[in-house]
Amino acid sequence: MNAPANTSTLRLYQIADDYLTALDALAELDDLPAEAIADTLEGLAGTFQDKAANVAAYIRTLDAEAAAIAAARQAMERRQGALERHAGRLRDYLKGQMERTGIPRVKNPWVAVRVQPNPQSVVIEDESLLPKCFKESITTVKLLKAEIGKALKAGKPVTGARLERTTRLVIQ
C-alpha cells in the first residue's frame, strides 16, 4: 500500500477511496502487525482530516463571499429604491409645476418634456357593489407543516406526510 507522492493534489473523494480501500486490504491481511495497521490508518486518516479541513475552510470563504455579495446587493437595492423615489418626486414636482403654469411642453437640446393624458383606467370605488359577473373567486391552499409535524411527532398517522431526519454539515 504505497501512498501517492503528493497528496495535496488528491481530491477528497480520492483520499476517502484510498482510506476505504486500505481498510478492506488491511482486513484481509492476517499476518500484518497491529502497529503497521495503526500507522497506515493514522496516516490516511490524517491526510483525510487535513484535506477535509481545507475543504471546510474553503466553504467558509465561499460563505463569507456570498454574504458580502448579499450585503452589497441589499445596499445597492436600497440605493436603487432611494434614487427611484427621488426621481418620482421630481417627476411629480415638474409635472405639477407644468400643469400649474399651463406650459404643456418644454424643449431644449438635451431633453424634451411634455404632459400628456394617460389611457383610461378602472377605479374601484366600492367592491361590494360590483355585480358578481365582474368577480372571480380564487381558492388557495396552505399546508400547515408545523401542525402536521406535531401530529406526526405525537404518533398520529397523517396520510401523505412523514417525518424525515436528514443531516447537515456544521463548520465551526
PDB file of C-alpha atoms in Angstrom:
ATOM      1  CA  MET A   1       0.000   0.000   0.000  1.00  0.00           C
ATOM      2  CA  ASN A   2       2.036   2.881  -1.283  1.00  0.00           C
ATOM      3  CA  ALA A   3       0.594   6.328  -0.700  1.00  0.00           C
ATOM      4  CA  PRO A   4       0.792   8.769  -3.594  1.00  0.00           C
ATOM      5  CA  ALA A   5       3.832  11.022  -3.500  1.00  0.00           C
ATOM      6  CA  ASN A   6       1.871  14.265  -3.451  1.00  0.00           C
ATOM      7  CA  THR A   7      -1.390  14.049  -1.510  1.00  0.00           C
ATOM      8  CA  SER A   8      -2.034  17.794  -1.810  1.00  0.00           C
ATOM      9  CA  THR A   9      -3.174  17.270  -5.396  1.00  0.00           C
ATOM     10  CA  LEU A  10      -5.566  14.470  -4.478  1.00  0.00           C
ATOM     11  CA  ARG A  11      -9.251  15.199  -4.252  1.00  0.00           C
ATOM     12  CA  LEU A  12     -11.099  14.492  -1.012  1.00  0.00           C
ATOM     13  CA  TYR A  13     -13.095  11.693  -2.640  1.00  0.00           C
ATOM     14  CA  GLN A  14      -9.818  10.082  -3.807  1.00  0.00           C
ATOM     15  CA  ILE A  15      -8.418  10.181  -0.278  1.00  0.00           C
ATOM     16  CA  ALA A  16     -11.682   8.708   1.044  1.00  0.00           C
ATOM     17  CA  ASP A  17     -11.489   5.956  -1.593  1.00  0.00           C
ATOM     18  CA  ASP A  18      -7.861   5.218  -0.615  1.00  0.00           C
ATOM     19  CA  TYR A  19      -8.858   5.046   3.052  1.00  0.00           C
ATOM     20  CA  LEU A  20     -11.708   2.613   2.381  1.00  0.00           C
ATOM     21  CA  THR A  21      -9.513   0.510   0.076  1.00  0.00           C
ATOM     22  CA  ALA A  22      -6.829   0.367   2.772  1.00  0.00           C
ATOM     23  CA  LEU A  23      -9.412  -0.698   5.356  1.00  0.00           C
ATOM     24  CA  ASP A  24     -10.564  -3.527   3.102  1.00  0.00           C
ATOM     25  CA  ALA A  25      -6.991  -4.601   2.314  1.00  0.00           C
ATOM     26  CA  LEU A  26      -5.911  -4.491   5.950  1.00  0.00           C
ATOM     27  CA  ALA A  27      -8.914  -6.566   6.984  1.00  0.00           C
ATOM     28  CA  GLU A  28      -7.762  -9.309   4.605  1.00  0.00           C
ATOM     29  CA  LEU A  29      -4.178  -9.410   5.916  1.00  0.00           C
ATOM     30  CA  ASP A  30      -3.853 -11.643   8.967  1.00  0.00           C
ATOM     31  CA  ASP A  31      -0.092 -11.504   9.439  1.00  0.00           C
ATOM     32  CA  LEU A  32       0.342  -7.695   9.452  1.00  0.00           C
ATOM     33  CA  PRO A  33       1.493  -6.312  12.817  1.00  0.00           C
ATOM     34  CA  ALA A  34      -1.045  -4.171  14.677  1.00  0.00           C
ATOM     35  CA  GLU A  35       1.420  -1.274  14.713  1.00  0.00           C
ATOM     36  CA  ALA A  36       1.676  -1.282  10.907  1.00  0.00           C
ATOM     37  CA  ILE A  37      -2.112  -1.303  10.591  1.00  0.00           C
ATOM     38  CA  ALA A  38      -2.424   1.578  13.048  1.00  0.00           C
ATOM     39  CA  ASP A  39       0.305   3.600  11.273  1.00  0.00           C
ATOM     40  CA  THR A  40      -1.294   3.090   7.867  1.00  0.00           C
ATOM     41  CA  LEU A  41      -4.774   4.069   9.043  1.00  0.00           C
ATOM     42  CA  GLU A  42      -3.424   7.015  11.044  1.00  0.00           C
ATOM     43  CA  GLY A  43      -1.552   8.345   8.018  1.00  0.00           C
ATOM     44  CA  LEU A  44      -4.563   8.035   5.733  1.00  0.00           C
ATOM     45  CA  ALA A  45      -6.930   9.464   8.353  1.00  0.00           C
ATOM     46  CA  GLY A  46      -4.569  12.393   8.916  1.00  0.00           C
ATOM     47  CA  THR A  47      -4.438  13.090   5.187  1.00  0.00           C
ATOM     48  CA  PHE A  48      -8.234  12.902   5.007  1.00  0.00           C
ATOM     49  CA  GLN A  49      -8.644  15.218   8.006  1.00  0.00           C
ATOM     50  CA  ASP A  50      -6.183  17.753   6.568  1.00  0.00           C
ATOM     51  CA  LYS A  51      -7.959  17.765   3.219  1.00  0.00           C
ATOM     52  CA  ALA A  52     -11.402  17.910   4.887  1.00  0.00           C
ATOM     53  CA  ALA A  53     -10.251  20.883   6.995  1.00  0.00           C
ATOM     54  CA  ASN A  54      -9.055  22.647   3.840  1.00  0.00           C
ATOM     55  CA  VAL A  55     -12.377  21.991   2.109  1.00  0.00           C
ATOM     56  CA  ALA A  56     -14.239  23.306   5.186  1.00  0.00           C
ATOM     57  CA  ALA A  57     -12.053  26.439   5.232  1.00  0.00           C
ATOM     58  CA  TYR A  58     -12.827  26.999   1.558  1.00  0.00           C
ATOM     59  CA  ILE A  59     -16.556  26.565   2.295  1.00  0.00           C
ATOM     60  CA  ARG A  60     -16.242  29.273   4.953  1.00  0.00           C
ATOM     61  CA  THR A  61     -14.536  31.560   2.438  1.00  0.00           C
ATOM     62  CA  LEU A  62     -17.307  30.973  -0.108  1.00  0.00           C
ATOM     63  CA  ASP A  63     -20.000  31.558   2.542  1.00  0.00           C
ATOM     64  CA  ALA A  64     -18.320  34.820   3.586  1.00  0.00           C
ATOM     65  CA  GLU A  65     -18.058  35.952  -0.032  1.00  0.00           C
ATOM     66  CA  ALA A  66     -21.720  35.092  -0.649  1.00  0.00           C
ATOM     67  CA  ALA A  67     -22.712  37.039   2.483  1.00  0.00           C
ATOM     68  CA  ALA A  68     -20.658  40.026   1.315  1.00  0.00           C
ATOM     69  CA  ILE A  69     -22.367  39.901  -2.078  1.00  0.00           C
ATOM     70  CA  ALA A  70     -25.784  39.685  -0.394  1.00  0.00           C
ATOM     71  CA  ALA A  71     -24.961  42.698   1.795  1.00  0.00           C
ATOM     72  CA  ALA A  72     -23.723  44.655  -1.225  1.00  0.00           C
ATOM     73  CA  ARG A  73     -26.861  43.695  -3.170  1.00  0.00           C
ATOM     74  CA  GLN A  74     -29.065  44.891  -0.298  1.00  0.00           C
ATOM     75  CA  ALA A  75     -27.146  48.167  -0.138  1.00  0.00           C
ATOM     76  CA  MET A  76     -27.485  48.606  -3.909  1.00  0.00           C
ATOM     77  CA  GLU A  77     -31.215  47.799  -3.751  1.00  0.00           C
ATOM     78  CA  ARG A  78     -31.676  50.407  -1.010  1.00  0.00           C
ATOM     79  CA  ARG A  79     -29.743  52.927  -3.102  1.00  0.00           C
ATOM     80  CA  GLN A  80     -31.787  51.998  -6.186  1.00  0.00           C
ATOM     81  CA  GLY A  81     -35.027  52.489  -4.265  1.00  0.00           C
ATOM     82  CA  ALA A  82     -33.875  55.857  -2.938  1.00  0.00           C
ATOM     83  CA  LEU A  83     -32.937  57.028  -6.435  1.00  0.00           C
ATOM     84  CA  GLU A  84     -36.237  55.807  -7.894  1.00  0.00           C
ATOM     85  CA  ARG A  85     -38.228  57.558  -5.146  1.00  0.00           C
ATOM     86  CA  HIS A  86     -36.254  60.777  -5.653  1.00  0.00           C
ATOM     87  CA  ALA A  87     -36.815  60.636  -9.436  1.00  0.00           C
ATOM     88  CA  GLY A  88     -40.537  60.034  -8.826  1.00  0.00           C
ATOM     89  CA  ARG A  89     -40.800  63.033  -6.509  1.00  0.00           C
ATOM     90  CA  LEU A  90     -39.001  65.230  -9.042  1.00  0.00           C
ATOM     91  CA  ARG A  91     -41.224  63.879 -11.849  1.00  0.00           C
ATOM     92  CA  ASP A  92     -44.355  64.747  -9.816  1.00  0.00           C
ATOM     93  CA  TYR A  93     -42.912  68.171  -8.951  1.00  0.00           C
ATOM     94  CA  LEU A  94     -42.088  69.006 -12.592  1.00  0.00           C
ATOM     95  CA  LYS A  95     -45.474  67.764 -13.850  1.00  0.00           C
ATOM     96  CA  GLY A  96     -47.285  69.725 -11.157  1.00  0.00           C
ATOM     97  CA  GLN A  97     -45.459  72.935 -11.983  1.00  0.00           C
ATOM     98  CA  MET A  98     -46.022  72.481 -15.730  1.00  0.00           C
ATOM     99  CA  GLU A  99     -49.771  71.930 -15.131  1.00  0.00           C
ATOM    100  CA  ARG A 100     -49.889  74.867 -12.701  1.00  0.00           C
ATOM    101  CA  THR A 101     -48.339  77.255 -15.229  1.00  0.00           C
ATOM    102  CA  GLY A 102     -50.224  75.836 -18.218  1.00  0.00           C
ATOM    103  CA  ILE A 103     -46.993  75.083 -20.082  1.00  0.00           C
ATOM    104  CA  PRO A 104     -47.569  71.633 -21.658  1.00  0.00           C
ATOM    105  CA  ARG A 105     -44.137  71.279 -23.365  1.00  0.00           C
ATOM    106  CA  VAL A 106     -40.536  72.079 -22.579  1.00  0.00           C
ATOM    107  CA  LYS A 107     -37.914  71.635 -25.296  1.00  0.00           C
ATOM    108  CA  ASN A 108     -34.200  72.205 -25.298  1.00  0.00           C
ATOM    109  CA  PRO A 109     -31.214  70.497 -26.966  1.00  0.00           C
ATOM    110  CA  TRP A 110     -30.800  67.925 -24.133  1.00  0.00           C
ATOM    111  CA  VAL A 111     -34.328  66.933 -23.224  1.00  0.00           C
ATOM    112  CA  ALA A 112     -37.949  67.206 -24.330  1.00  0.00           C
ATOM    113  CA  VAL A 113     -40.721  67.098 -21.719  1.00  0.00           C
ATOM    114  CA  ARG A 114     -44.466  67.115 -22.203  1.00  0.00           C
ATOM    115  CA  VAL A 115     -47.563  66.453 -20.123  1.00  0.00           C
ATOM    116  CA  GLN A 116     -49.891  64.060 -21.907  1.00  0.00           C
ATOM    117  CA  PRO A 117     -53.041  62.204 -20.860  1.00  0.00           C
ATOM    118  CA  ASN A 118     -52.778  58.545 -19.855  1.00  0.00           C
ATOM    119  CA  PRO A 119     -55.145  55.859 -21.159  1.00  0.00           C
ATOM    120  CA  GLN A 120     -58.302  55.437 -19.105  1.00  0.00           C
ATOM    121  CA  SER A 121     -58.010  53.179 -16.079  1.00  0.00           C
ATOM    122  CA  VAL A 122     -60.637  51.479 -13.943  1.00  0.00           C
ATOM    123  CA  VAL A 123     -61.120  52.853 -10.438  1.00  0.00           C
ATOM    124  CA  ILE A 124     -62.971  50.588  -7.982  1.00  0.00           C
ATOM    125  CA  GLU A 125     -64.883  52.807  -5.579  1.00  0.00           C
ATOM    126  CA  ASP A 126     -66.794  50.111  -3.657  1.00  0.00           C
ATOM    127  CA  GLU A 127     -66.010  46.458  -4.361  1.00  0.00           C
ATOM    128  CA  SER A 128     -69.135  45.223  -2.565  1.00  0.00           C
ATOM    129  CA  LEU A 129     -71.419  47.000  -5.073  1.00  0.00           C
ATOM    130  CA  LEU A 130     -69.913  45.312  -8.136  1.00  0.00           C
ATOM    131  CA  PRO A 131     -72.046  42.633  -9.883  1.00  0.00           C
ATOM    132  CA  LYS A 132     -70.885  39.008  -9.453  1.00  0.00           C
ATOM    133  CA  CYS A 133     -70.106  38.715 -13.170  1.00  0.00           C
ATOM    134  CA  PHE A 134     -67.129  41.018 -12.525  1.00  0.00           C
ATOM    135  CA  LYS A 135     -65.762  38.950  -9.656  1.00  0.00           C
ATOM    136  CA  GLU A 136     -63.724  35.775  -9.598  1.00  0.00           C
ATOM    137  CA  SER A 137     -63.168  33.626  -6.533  1.00  0.00           C
ATOM    138  CA  ILE A 138     -59.705  32.193  -6.018  1.00  0.00           C
ATOM    139  CA  THR A 139     -59.076  29.382  -3.551  1.00  0.00           C
ATOM    140  CA  THR A 140     -55.627  28.947  -2.068  1.00  0.00           C
ATOM    141  CA  VAL A 141     -54.451  26.013  -0.004  1.00  0.00           C
ATOM    142  CA  LYS A 142     -51.802  26.490   2.654  1.00  0.00           C
ATOM    143  CA  LEU A 143     -50.183  23.413   4.155  1.00  0.00           C
ATOM    144  CA  LEU A 144     -49.778  23.634   7.912  1.00  0.00           C
ATOM    145  CA  LYS A 145     -46.423  21.864   8.127  1.00  0.00           C
ATOM    146  CA  ALA A 146     -45.926  22.761  11.790  1.00  0.00           C
ATOM    147  CA  GLU A 147     -49.281  21.179  12.686  1.00  0.00           C
ATOM    148  CA  ILE A 148     -48.541  18.136  10.522  1.00  0.00           C
ATOM    149  CA  GLY A 149     -45.197  17.795  12.296  1.00  0.00           C
ATOM    150  CA  LYS A 150     -46.838  17.998  15.726  1.00  0.00           C
ATOM    151  CA  ALA A 151     -49.351  15.305  14.773  1.00  0.00           C
ATOM    152  CA  LEU A 152     -46.669  13.000  13.398  1.00  0.00           C
ATOM    153  CA  LYS A 153     -44.453  13.523  16.451  1.00  0.00           C
ATOM    154  CA  ALA A 154     -47.435  12.681  18.663  1.00  0.00           C
ATOM    155  CA  GLY A 155     -47.717   9.345  16.841  1.00  0.00           C
ATOM    156  CA  LYS A 156     -50.816  10.208  14.829  1.00  0.00           C
ATOM    157  CA  PRO A 157     -50.786   8.948  11.232  1.00  0.00           C
ATOM    158  CA  VAL A 158     -51.035  11.644   8.564  1.00  0.00           C
ATOM    159  CA  THR A 159     -51.693  10.256   5.105  1.00  0.00           C
ATOM    160  CA  GLY A 160     -49.388  11.844   2.547  1.00  0.00           C
ATOM    161  CA  ALA A 161     -46.767  13.002   5.051  1.00  0.00           C
ATOM    162  CA  ARG A 162     -43.943  11.507   7.085  1.00  0.00           C
ATOM    163  CA  LEU A 163     -41.158  12.629   9.379  1.00  0.00           C
ATOM    164  CA  GLU A 164     -37.648  12.537   7.991  1.00  0.00           C
ATOM    165  CA  ARG A 165     -34.331  13.190   9.694  1.00  0.00           C
ATOM    166  CA  THR A 166     -31.582  14.475   7.435  1.00  0.00           C
ATOM    167  CA  THR A 167     -28.031  15.528   8.181  1.00  0.00           C
ATOM    168  CA  ARG A 168     -26.200  18.783   7.696  1.00  0.00           C
ATOM    169  CA  LEU A 169     -22.583  19.843   7.731  1.00  0.00           C
ATOM    170  CA  VAL A 170     -21.610  22.091  10.638  1.00  0.00           C
ATOM    171  CA  ILE A 171     -18.430  24.127  10.258  1.00  0.00           C
ATOM    172  CA  GLN A 172     -17.274  25.790  13.445  1.00  0.00           C
TER     173      GLN A 172
END
